[in-house]
Coordinates of C-alpha atoms in Angstrom, one line a residue:
M1355 CA 180.8 110.2 19.4
A1356 CA 180.1 111.9 22.2
T1357 CA 176.2 112.2 23.4
A1358 CA 176.3 115.4 22.7
D1359 CA 177.7 115.6 19.2
I1360 CA 175.0 112.8 18.2
R1361 CA 171.9 115.2 20.2
T1362 CA 172.9 118.2 17.8
Q1363 CA 173.4 116.0 15.0
N1364 CA 169.5 115.4 15.0
L1365 CA 168.7 118.6 15.8
K1366 CA 166.4 119.9 12.8
E1367 CA 167.6 123.8 12.8
P1368 CA 170.7 124.0 15.8
V1369 CA 170.9 127.2 17.7
D1370 CA 173.1 128.7 20.2
V1371 CA 171.2 128.1 23.9
A1372 CA 171.5 132.2 24.0
E1373 CA 170.3 132.8 20.3
Y1374 CA 167.1 130.6 21.4
L1375 CA 166.7 132.9 24.9
F1376 CA 167.2 136.3 23.0
A1377 CA 165.1 135.6 20.1
R1378 CA 161.8 134.3 22.5
L1379 CA 162.5 138.1 24.2
H1380 CA 162.0 140.1 21.2
Q1381 CA 158.9 137.1 19.7
I1382 CA 157.4 138.3 23.6
G1383 CA 157.3 142.0 22.8
I1384 CA 160.9 143.1 24.5
R1385 CA 163.3 145.6 22.5
S1386 CA 165.8 146.2 25.2
V1387 CA 167.6 144.8 27.8
H1388 CA 168.4 145.7 31.4
G1389 CA 171.1 145.0 33.4
V1390 CA 174.9 145.2 34.3
A1391 CA 177.9 142.9 32.5
G1392 CA 180.3 140.9 34.4
D1393 CA 182.3 138.1 33.4
F1394 CA 179.7 135.6 33.8
N1395 CA 177.5 136.8 31.2
L1396 CA 179.7 138.0 29.0
V1397 CA 179.4 135.8 25.9
A1398 CA 175.8 135.7 26.3
L1399 CA 175.1 139.6 25.9
D1400 CA 177.1 138.8 22.3
Y1401 CA 174.0 137.1 21.3
L1402 CA 171.9 140.1 21.9
P1403 CA 172.2 142.3 18.5
K1404 CA 171.4 138.9 16.4
A1405 CA 167.9 138.4 17.9
G1406 CA 167.1 142.6 17.3
L1407 CA 167.3 143.6 21.0
K1408 CA 169.4 146.4 23.0
W1409 CA 171.9 146.4 25.3
V1410 CA 170.8 149.2 27.9
G1411 CA 174.3 149.1 30.1
N1412 CA 172.5 150.5 33.8
C1413 CA 174.8 151.9 36.7
N1414 CA 173.8 149.0 39.2
E1415 CA 172.1 145.9 39.5
L1416 CA 169.4 147.4 41.6
N1417 CA 168.4 150.6 39.5
A1418 CA 168.5 147.9 36.5
A1419 CA 165.8 145.9 38.2
Y1420 CA 163.8 149.2 38.8
A1421 CA 164.4 149.8 35.3
A1422 CA 163.0 146.7 34.0
D1423 CA 160.1 147.1 36.2
G1424 CA 159.1 150.6 35.2
Y1425 CA 159.4 149.2 31.5
A1426 CA 157.0 145.6 31.6
R1427 CA 154.4 148.5 33.0
V1428 CA 154.3 150.0 29.7
K1429 CA 155.7 146.9 27.6
G1430 CA 153.7 144.5 29.0
I1431 CA 157.4 142.3 30.1
S1432 CA 160.7 143.2 30.6
A1433 CA 164.1 140.9 31.0
I1434 CA 167.2 141.7 33.1
V1435 CA 170.8 140.4 32.8
T1436 CA 173.0 140.3 36.2
T1437 CA 176.0 138.2 36.8
F1438 CA 176.5 135.4 39.4
G1439 CA 175.6 136.8 42.8
V1440 CA 177.1 140.2 43.3
G1441 CA 175.4 141.1 40.5
E1442 CA 172.0 139.3 40.8
L1443 CA 172.1 140.1 44.7
S1444 CA 171.9 143.9 43.8
A1445 CA 169.1 143.4 42.1
I1446 CA 166.9 141.0 44.1
N1447 CA 165.0 143.8 46.2
G1448 CA 164.0 145.4 42.7
I1449 CA 162.9 142.1 41.9
A1450 CA 161.4 141.2 45.0
G1451 CA 159.3 144.5 44.1
A1452 CA 158.1 143.1 41.0
Y1453 CA 157.1 140.2 42.7
S1454 CA 154.7 142.0 45.2
E1455 CA 153.4 144.3 42.6
M1456 CA 153.0 142.0 39.9
I1457 CA 155.1 142.6 37.4
P1458 CA 156.1 140.3 34.9
V1459 CA 160.3 140.5 34.5
V1460 CA 162.9 137.9 33.3
H1461 CA 165.9 137.8 35.4
I1462 CA 168.7 136.2 33.3
V1463 CA 171.6 135.5 35.7
G1464 CA 174.6 134.6 34.2
C1465 CA 177.0 131.8 36.4
P1466 CA 179.8 129.5 36.5
S1467 CA 180.0 126.2 33.9
T1468 CA 178.3 123.3 34.8
M1469 CA 181.5 121.4 35.6
S1470 CA 182.6 124.1 37.6
Q1471 CA 179.4 123.3 39.4
R1472 CA 180.1 120.2 39.2
N1473 CA 183.6 120.1 41.2
G1474 CA 182.2 122.8 43.6
M1475 CA 185.4 125.3 42.5
L1476 CA 186.5 128.0 44.8
L1477 CA 185.4 130.6 42.4
H1478 CA 185.1 134.8 43.0
H1479 CA 181.4 136.2 43.4
T1480 CA 180.5 132.5 45.4
L1481 CA 180.4 132.3 49.4
G1482 CA 183.3 129.9 49.0
N1483 CA 182.1 126.7 50.0
G1484 CA 181.0 125.5 47.1
D1485 CA 177.6 125.5 47.0
F1486 CA 176.4 127.3 43.8
Q1487 CA 172.6 127.0 44.2
V1488 CA 171.8 129.4 47.1
F1489 CA 171.3 132.2 45.6
A1490 CA 169.0 130.4 43.1
N1491 CA 167.1 129.5 45.8
M1492 CA 167.3 132.7 47.2
S1493 CA 165.5 134.1 44.5
A1494 CA 162.9 131.5 44.4
S1495 CA 160.9 133.0 47.1
V1496 CA 160.0 136.4 44.9
S1497 CA 160.0 134.3 41.6
C1498 CA 157.0 132.4 40.3
A1499 CA 159.3 130.1 38.1
V1500 CA 163.1 129.1 38.4
A1501 CA 165.0 127.4 35.6
R1502 CA 169.0 126.1 35.6
L1503 CA 169.8 125.9 31.9
N1504 CA 172.2 123.3 32.7
D1505 CA 170.7 120.5 30.0
P1506 CA 170.5 121.8 26.6
A1507 CA 168.2 119.0 25.9
E1508 CA 165.6 120.5 28.2
V1509 CA 166.7 124.3 27.9
A1510 CA 164.1 125.4 25.0
A1511 CA 161.3 123.4 27.3
Q1512 CA 162.6 125.5 30.2
I1513 CA 162.5 128.7 28.3
D1514 CA 159.3 128.4 27.1
H1515 CA 157.7 127.5 30.1
A1516 CA 159.3 130.0 32.2
L1517 CA 158.2 132.8 29.6
R1518 CA 154.9 131.9 29.6
E1519 CA 154.7 131.6 33.5
C1520 CA 156.1 135.0 33.6
Y1521 CA 153.1 136.4 31.4
V1522 CA 150.0 134.4 32.5
R1523 CA 151.3 134.7 36.1
S1524 CA 153.1 138.4 36.1
R1525 CA 155.6 137.9 38.3
P1526 CA 159.1 137.3 37.8
V1527 CA 161.0 134.2 36.7
Y1528 CA 164.4 133.4 37.7
L1529 CA 166.6 131.8 34.7
M1530 CA 170.5 130.4 35.2
L1531 CA 172.8 130.4 32.2
P1532 CA 176.0 128.6 32.7
T1533 CA 178.9 130.0 30.8
D1534 CA 179.4 126.3 29.1
V1535 CA 175.9 126.4 27.8
V1536 CA 175.1 129.6 26.1
G1537 CA 176.9 128.2 22.9
K1538 CA 175.3 124.5 23.5
K1539 CA 172.6 123.8 20.2
V1540 CA 168.8 123.7 20.9
E1541 CA 166.1 122.9 18.0
G1542 CA 165.6 126.3 16.9
A1543 CA 162.3 125.2 14.9
R1544 CA 160.5 125.9 17.7
L1545 CA 160.9 129.3 17.5
R1546 CA 158.6 129.0 14.4
Q1547 CA 155.7 128.5 17.0
E1548 CA 155.1 131.0 19.2
I1549 CA 154.0 130.6 23.2
D1550 CA 151.0 130.4 23.9
F1551 CA 150.5 133.0 26.7
A1552 CA 146.4 132.2 26.3
E1553 CA 144.8 131.6 30.1
S1554 CA 143.3 128.6 31.1
P1555 CA 139.6 129.4 30.6
N1556 CA 137.0 128.7 33.4
E1557 CA 135.1 125.5 33.9
E1558 CA 132.2 126.7 32.3
D1559 CA 129.5 125.1 34.6
R1560 CA 131.4 126.9 37.5
E1561 CA 131.8 129.8 35.9
D1562 CA 127.9 130.0 35.4
Y1563 CA 126.6 129.6 38.4
V1564 CA 128.9 132.6 39.8
V1565 CA 127.7 134.9 37.3
D1566 CA 123.9 133.8 38.0
V1567 CA 125.0 134.4 41.8
V1568 CA 126.5 137.6 40.8
L1569 CA 123.9 139.1 38.4
R1570 CA 121.2 137.7 41.2
Y1571 CA 122.7 140.5 43.7
L1572 CA 123.2 143.3 40.8
H1573 CA 119.8 142.8 40.2
A1574 CA 118.7 143.7 43.1
A1575 CA 121.2 146.5 44.1
Q1576 CA 120.0 150.2 44.7
R1577 CA 123.3 151.9 44.6
P1578 CA 125.5 149.6 42.6
V1579 CA 129.1 150.9 42.1
V1580 CA 132.5 149.4 40.5
L1581 CA 135.9 149.4 42.2
V1582 CA 139.3 149.1 40.1
D1583 CA 142.1 147.8 41.9
A1584 CA 145.8 146.8 41.0
C1585 CA 145.3 143.3 40.0
A1586 CA 142.9 144.4 37.0
I1587 CA 145.8 146.1 35.7
R1588 CA 148.1 143.2 36.6
H1589 CA 146.1 141.0 35.0
R1590 CA 145.2 142.4 31.7
V1591 CA 141.1 142.4 32.8
L1592 CA 140.8 146.3 32.1
G1593 CA 139.3 145.7 28.3
E1594 CA 136.7 143.5 30.0
V1595 CA 135.9 146.2 32.8
K1596 CA 135.6 148.7 29.8
A1597 CA 132.9 146.4 28.3
L1598 CA 131.0 146.1 31.5
L1599 CA 131.0 150.1 31.7
D1600 CA 130.1 151.0 28.0
R1601 CA 127.2 149.0 28.4
T1602 CA 126.1 149.2 32.1
R1603 CA 127.2 153.1 32.8
L1604 CA 127.8 151.4 36.3
P1605 CA 129.9 154.1 38.7
V1606 CA 133.5 153.3 38.8
F1607 CA 136.3 154.2 41.0
V1608 CA 139.8 153.1 41.4
T1609 CA 141.9 152.7 44.6
P1610 CA 145.3 154.4 44.5
M1611 CA 146.9 151.5 43.0
G1612 CA 144.5 151.6 40.2
K1613 CA 144.9 155.0 39.3
S1614 CA 144.8 155.0 35.4
G1615 CA 143.2 151.4 35.5
I1616 CA 140.2 153.4 34.0
D1617 CA 139.9 156.1 32.1
E1618 CA 139.9 159.0 34.1
T1619 CA 137.6 161.0 31.0
H1620 CA 134.5 158.2 31.1
P1621 CA 131.3 159.5 32.1
S1622 CA 130.9 156.9 34.8
Y1623 CA 134.3 157.5 36.8
G1624 CA 133.8 159.1 40.1
G1625 CA 137.1 159.4 41.7
V1626 CA 139.7 157.2 43.7
Y1627 CA 138.6 155.9 46.5
A1628 CA 141.3 155.4 49.4
G1629 CA 138.9 155.0 52.6
D1630 CA 138.8 158.3 55.1
A1631 CA 141.6 159.7 52.3
S1632 CA 138.8 160.1 49.8
Q1633 CA 137.6 163.0 48.8
P1634 CA 133.8 163.0 50.7
A1635 CA 131.5 162.5 47.7
V1636 CA 133.7 159.8 46.4
R1637 CA 133.5 158.3 50.3
E1638 CA 129.9 158.8 50.3
A1639 CA 129.5 157.1 46.8
V1640 CA 131.4 154.0 47.5
E1641 CA 130.4 153.1 51.2
G1642 CA 126.8 154.2 51.0
S1643 CA 126.4 151.3 47.7
D1644 CA 124.6 148.6 48.6
L1645 CA 127.0 146.5 46.3
V1646 CA 130.3 146.8 45.7
L1647 CA 131.8 144.9 42.3
S1648 CA 135.5 144.6 43.4
V1649 CA 138.2 144.0 40.1
G1650 CA 141.6 142.6 41.6
S1651 CA 141.6 144.2 44.9
L1652 CA 144.9 145.1 47.1
Q1653 CA 144.1 145.8 50.3
S1654 CA 147.1 147.1 51.5
D1655 CA 147.9 149.5 54.2
F1656 CA 149.1 152.5 51.7
N1657 CA 146.1 151.6 49.1
T1658 CA 143.8 151.8 51.6
A1659 CA 145.1 154.9 53.8
G1660 CA 145.8 153.0 56.6
F1661 CA 143.1 150.4 56.3
S1662 CA 140.5 152.4 56.3
F1663 CA 137.9 151.1 53.6
R1664 CA 134.3 150.3 54.7
L1665 CA 133.4 147.7 52.7
S1666 CA 131.1 145.2 54.1
R1667 CA 131.6 141.7 52.8
L1668 CA 127.8 141.7 52.7
R1669 CA 128.1 144.1 50.2
T1670 CA 130.8 143.1 48.6
V1671 CA 131.7 140.8 45.4
D1672 CA 135.3 140.5 44.9
L1673 CA 136.8 139.0 41.2
H1674 CA 140.1 137.6 41.2
S1675 CA 143.0 136.3 38.8
G1676 CA 142.1 133.2 40.7
H1677 CA 139.2 133.4 42.1
C1678 CA 135.5 135.3 43.1
V1679 CA 134.1 136.2 46.7
V1680 CA 130.6 136.5 46.9
R1681 CA 129.6 137.9 50.1
Y1682 CA 130.9 135.2 52.4
S1683 CA 131.1 132.2 49.4
E1684 CA 134.4 131.2 47.7
Y1685 CA 134.8 130.1 44.5
P1686 CA 138.2 128.5 43.8
G1687 CA 139.7 128.6 40.4
V1688 CA 136.5 130.5 38.9
K1689 CA 139.2 133.8 37.2
M1690 CA 137.5 137.1 36.9
R1691 CA 138.4 137.8 32.9
G1692 CA 135.7 134.9 32.1
V1693 CA 133.3 135.9 34.8
L1694 CA 133.7 139.9 33.5
R1695 CA 132.9 138.6 30.0
K1696 CA 129.7 136.9 31.1
L1697 CA 128.4 140.0 33.3
A1698 CA 128.7 142.1 30.4
E1699 CA 127.1 140.1 28.2
R1700 CA 124.2 138.6 30.3
I1701 CA 123.3 141.7 32.3
D1702 CA 119.6 142.8 32.4
L1703 CA 119.6 146.8 31.7
S1704 CA 115.9 147.2 32.2
Q1705 CA 116.4 145.7 36.6
L1706 CA 119.9 147.7 37.0
K1707 CA 119.8 150.6 39.0
V1708 CA 122.5 153.2 37.9
R1709 CA 123.4 156.4 39.8
P1710 CA 125.5 159.0 38.2
P1711 CA 128.9 159.1 39.9
P1712 CA 129.6 162.4 42.2
S1713 CA 130.6 165.4 39.6
K1714 CA 134.5 165.4 38.8
T1715 CA 136.0 168.6 39.4
T1716 CA 137.7 170.3 36.2
G1717 CA 141.7 170.7 35.6
E1718 CA 140.8 174.8 35.7
E1719 CA 138.7 174.5 38.8
L1720 CA 141.3 172.2 40.9
D1721 CA 143.7 175.0 39.7
Q1722 CA 142.3 177.6 42.1
G1723 CA 143.1 176.2 45.4
S1724 CA 144.5 178.6 47.1
G1725 CA 147.7 177.1 48.7
G1726 CA 148.1 179.6 51.2
G1727 CA 148.2 183.9 50.0
D1728 CA 151.9 183.9 49.4
E1729 CA 154.0 182.0 46.3
V1730 CA 155.4 179.4 48.6
I1731 CA 154.7 176.2 46.7
R1732 CA 152.9 174.1 48.6
Q1733 CA 151.8 170.2 48.0
E1734 CA 147.9 171.1 47.9
W1735 CA 148.6 174.4 45.3
F1736 CA 151.3 171.8 43.4
W1737 CA 149.1 168.7 42.3
R1738 CA 146.2 171.1 41.5
R1739 CA 148.1 172.8 39.3
V1740 CA 150.1 170.2 37.4
N1741 CA 146.9 168.1 37.2
R1742 CA 146.2 170.8 34.3
F1743 CA 150.0 170.4 33.0
F1744 CA 149.1 166.1 32.4
R1745 CA 148.0 165.5 28.5
A1746 CA 146.8 162.6 27.2
G1747 CA 149.3 159.3 27.0
D1748 CA 151.1 160.7 29.4
V1749 CA 152.9 158.3 31.4
I1750 CA 153.0 159.7 34.8
V1751 CA 155.7 158.1 37.7
T1752 CA 155.0 159.1 41.5
E1753 CA 157.7 158.3 43.7
T1754 CA 157.2 156.8 47.4
G1755 CA 156.3 159.7 49.4
T1756 CA 154.4 162.8 49.2
A1757 CA 154.0 162.3 45.0
N1758 CA 152.5 159.1 45.8
F1759 CA 149.5 160.9 48.0
G1760 CA 149.1 164.5 46.0
I1761 CA 148.5 162.3 42.8
W1762 CA 145.5 161.3 44.2
G1763 CA 143.5 164.4 43.9
T1764 CA 144.4 164.7 40.2
T1765 CA 141.9 164.0 37.0
F1766 CA 144.1 162.7 34.3
P1767 CA 143.3 162.8 30.4
A1768 CA 142.5 160.1 28.4
G1769 CA 145.4 157.4 27.8
V1770 CA 147.6 158.1 30.5
T1771 CA 149.4 155.4 32.4
A1772 CA 150.0 155.8 36.2
L1773 CA 153.4 154.0 37.5
N1774 CA 153.5 153.8 41.2
Q1775 CA 155.3 151.4 43.9
T1776 CA 152.0 151.3 46.7
L1777 CA 152.5 148.2 47.8
W1778 CA 156.3 147.7 47.8
G1779 CA 157.2 151.2 48.5
S1780 CA 161.1 150.7 48.0
I1781 CA 162.4 154.5 48.0
G1782 CA 164.0 155.8 44.4
W1783 CA 162.4 153.2 42.6
A1784 CA 161.0 156.1 40.5
V1785 CA 164.2 157.2 38.9
G1786 CA 164.6 153.5 37.7
A1787 CA 161.2 152.9 36.9
T1788 CA 161.2 155.9 34.7
Q1789 CA 164.1 155.1 32.8
G1790 CA 162.8 152.1 32.1
A1791 CA 159.0 153.2 31.2
A1792 CA 160.2 155.9 28.4
L1793 CA 162.5 153.4 27.1
A1794 CA 159.2 151.5 26.9
V1795 CA 157.7 154.7 25.1
K1796 CA 160.7 155.1 22.9
D1797 CA 160.6 151.4 21.6
S1798 CA 156.8 151.3 21.2
E1799 CA 158.2 154.5 19.0
S1800 CA 155.4 156.3 20.5
S1801 CA 155.3 160.4 21.2
R1802 CA 154.0 159.8 24.6
R1803 CA 155.6 161.6 27.3
T1804 CA 157.6 160.2 30.3
V1805 CA 156.3 162.8 33.6
L1806 CA 158.4 161.8 36.8
F1807 CA 157.5 163.3 40.8
E1808 CA 160.3 162.4 42.5
G1809 CA 161.3 163.2 46.4
D1810 CA 164.4 164.6 47.5
G1811 CA 165.6 162.0 49.4
S1812 CA 164.5 159.3 47.3
F1813 CA 166.2 161.2 44.3
Q1814 CA 169.4 160.3 46.4
L1815 CA 169.1 156.7 46.1
T1816 CA 169.3 156.3 42.7
A1817 CA 170.2 159.5 40.7
Q1818 CA 172.5 157.9 38.7
E1819 CA 169.7 156.3 36.1
V1820 CA 169.5 159.9 35.2
S1821 CA 172.6 159.8 33.3
T1822 CA 171.3 156.6 31.7
M1823 CA 168.2 158.6 30.6
I1824 CA 170.7 160.9 29.0
R1825 CA 173.0 158.0 27.2
H1826 CA 169.7 156.8 25.3
S1827 CA 168.5 160.6 24.4
L1828 CA 164.9 159.6 26.5
D1829 CA 162.6 162.1 26.5
V1830 CA 161.9 162.8 30.3
I1831 CA 160.6 165.8 32.4
L1832 CA 161.5 165.0 36.2
F1833 CA 160.4 167.0 39.1
V1834 CA 162.1 166.9 41.7
I1835 CA 160.5 167.9 45.2
C1836 CA 163.0 169.2 47.4
N1837 CA 161.9 169.6 50.8
E1838 CA 164.7 168.5 52.5
G1839 CA 164.1 164.9 53.1
Y1840 CA 162.1 162.6 53.8
T1841 CA 159.0 163.8 54.2
I1842 CA 156.4 161.2 54.3
E1843 CA 158.5 159.4 57.1
R1844 CA 158.2 162.7 58.8
F1845 CA 154.7 162.5 59.2
I1846 CA 154.8 158.9 60.4
H1847 CA 157.2 159.3 62.9
G1848 CA 160.3 162.3 63.7
M1849 CA 158.8 165.6 62.0
D1850 CA 162.1 167.1 63.1
A1851 CA 164.4 163.7 63.4
E1852 CA 168.2 163.9 61.9
Y1853 CA 166.8 160.8 60.5
N1854 CA 164.7 162.0 58.3
D1855 CA 167.1 164.2 56.6
V1856 CA 169.2 164.6 54.0
A1857 CA 171.8 165.9 52.7
E1858 CA 171.6 169.3 50.3
W1859 CA 172.7 168.3 47.2
R1860 CA 172.9 170.9 43.7
Y1861 CA 170.7 168.4 42.1
R1862 CA 170.5 170.6 39.0
D1863 CA 174.3 170.2 38.7
L1864 CA 174.3 166.4 37.9
V1865 CA 172.9 166.6 34.9
P1866 CA 175.8 168.0 33.2
A1867 CA 178.0 166.1 35.7
F1868 CA 176.2 162.9 33.6
G1869 CA 176.9 164.1 30.2
G1870 CA 173.8 166.0 29.6
T1871 CA 174.2 169.3 27.6
E1872 CA 171.6 171.8 25.8
A1873 CA 172.7 170.5 22.3
A1874 CA 171.8 166.8 23.3
G1875 CA 168.7 168.0 24.5
A1876 CA 169.1 168.5 28.3
R1877 CA 167.8 171.4 30.2
T1878 CA 167.4 172.1 33.7
Y1879 CA 165.0 174.2 36.0
A1880 CA 164.8 175.6 39.3
V1881 CA 161.3 176.9 40.7
R1882 CA 160.6 178.6 43.6
T1883 CA 157.2 180.4 43.4
K1884 CA 153.7 179.4 42.1
D1885 CA 154.4 182.2 39.2
E1886 CA 157.2 180.3 38.4
L1887 CA 156.2 176.9 38.4
S1888 CA 153.4 177.6 36.8
R1889 CA 155.2 179.9 33.9
L1890 CA 157.2 177.4 33.3
L1891 CA 154.3 174.8 33.0
D1892 CA 152.7 176.7 30.4
D1893 CA 156.1 177.4 28.7
G1894 CA 156.0 175.7 25.0
D1895 CA 159.5 175.2 24.5
F1896 CA 159.5 173.3 27.9
N1897 CA 156.4 171.1 27.0
E1898 CA 157.7 170.1 23.4
R1899 CA 161.2 170.0 23.1
P1900 CA 163.1 166.5 23.5
G1901 CA 165.6 165.3 25.8
L1902 CA 165.6 165.6 29.6
R1903 CA 163.8 168.5 31.4
F1904 CA 165.4 168.3 35.0
V1905 CA 163.4 170.7 37.5
E1906 CA 164.2 171.2 40.8
V1907 CA 160.5 172.6 43.2
Y1908 CA 161.4 173.8 46.3
M1909 CA 158.8 173.3 49.0
P1910 CA 158.4 173.9 53.1
R1911 CA 160.3 170.6 54.4
D1912 CA 156.8 170.3 57.0
D1913 CA 153.9 170.6 53.7
A1914 CA 152.5 167.1 52.7
P1915 CA 149.1 166.3 50.5
A1916 CA 146.2 165.7 52.8
A1917 CA 145.7 162.0 51.8
L1918 CA 149.6 161.3 53.7
K1919 CA 148.2 163.0 56.5
L1920 CA 145.1 161.1 56.2
T1921 CA 146.9 158.3 55.4
T1922 CA 149.2 158.3 58.4
E1923 CA 146.8 159.1 60.8
A1924 CA 144.5 156.1 60.2
S1925 CA 147.7 154.0 60.4
A1926 CA 148.6 155.6 63.7
R1927 CA 144.8 154.7 64.8
N1928 CA 145.6 151.2 63.4
K1929 CA 149.2 150.6 64.7
P1930 CA 148.5 148.9 68.2
K1931 CA 146.4 146.4 65.2
M1932 CA 149.2 145.8 63.4
Q1933 CA 151.9 145.1 66.2
S1934 CA 149.4 143.0 67.8

């Protein structure tokens, strides 16, 4: 009897490899799987319905990777299936972005059979050199785990390990699934034991020491503040941060990448700190503090407005997912979750000096921005006006460009989730991410709105994914900012350069071209004046109707939010340092 047959007979509850894999995806909360079908993954895709998973079917693999990124930011984790070589390489930019921004995405690649690989067969979708590992090796640098699912005796353990790594480390993982392994048998009894996603605790003595050191500085500080950044969101410590704030009422600020990490209606919330691009009162409160408790800091150029943060190491406590830094002393292996919990429990309120945060502007006050004396929609006025349009619970997506910077000046209602890709900054990301985010909302059986602000230049890269929104009847409000090209690039370099121009599309016409009809819930709009925009944003039907609402918003080509101008100016000042 063959070895494989003996192994199958020894299994208590044999299930196929693909059945096991997709059952695990369902267990961890995934309900829809993004990707593009290809001949090396087709048999595996047949197993999706049995696991209770829905196949999305994106227009291309890059868009699918962007969509999986957006889905994971809302749902907690996501999955994408591509085919070997041509498919996975099309997705790798999106996967790299998820790695850069710490997003847990499970990338499953259908690949040629183990026999084909052993024999080095000259197959399509290969480089023609018999090397079947080259693409997995490429993905290894943008994945926290790579699993080649070749041996059925090891596959179940490999899958479980990869999924745990994906979630705990909040990074993509890569699973290589050969066609002849899809139907091989593994132990299904393992499925009754859910994967343990609990974070390993800190060594108690080391954790207590760090907590005592931080408390000593906190109790002595005269103007302490908290600064929340992206890694606090990605590594899921916002509950611990909220507990600390609720107990202490310490003033709290967020970075651009940390926006929506703190409930902006919280009495301790003070605004967005972005160095030179901050509101003056925010900048004064943060830079004038004698102790900044920084949670999950990620000090990239755009997240710091061109490296213009002015936070002295002597006045900073940095808490991270894998270590803590108190002034100039680093404590490797001491993770921020345990430290935050004990700080909230042990802080002596009688020794704590708390100053109120800067007063927040109301939505009505923000709406009074002049933006010029005419009816032209300019960036300053636009972001003040849409501030009043937002609702509690919205998912708000902003594209790299003017939208990513304009959103800094808004104040969100409670429960908003903001999605941006400030670090990786791949233009076009937001259209795919919005499709994934809106689908995650739908899969969660939620009534939250998904709102996208997209530049016309970025939109042209990934416009096809609007058709996926339509096909899956997703509720999306999509604003295309029509300003004749790459405005962010104009302010970096080449204000009138041809390479920053784009073709003028009839953007609204894409909706019917992609199959969107009013009968099916899709509707298009165009606004060219402040009055037209205000009337649209106040319109009950526009706000309440389900389906796709696609809006062209026309703005001048040489206009940008103040935060973008300040950031590019700061970047220009620091450019010699970055190039040296």
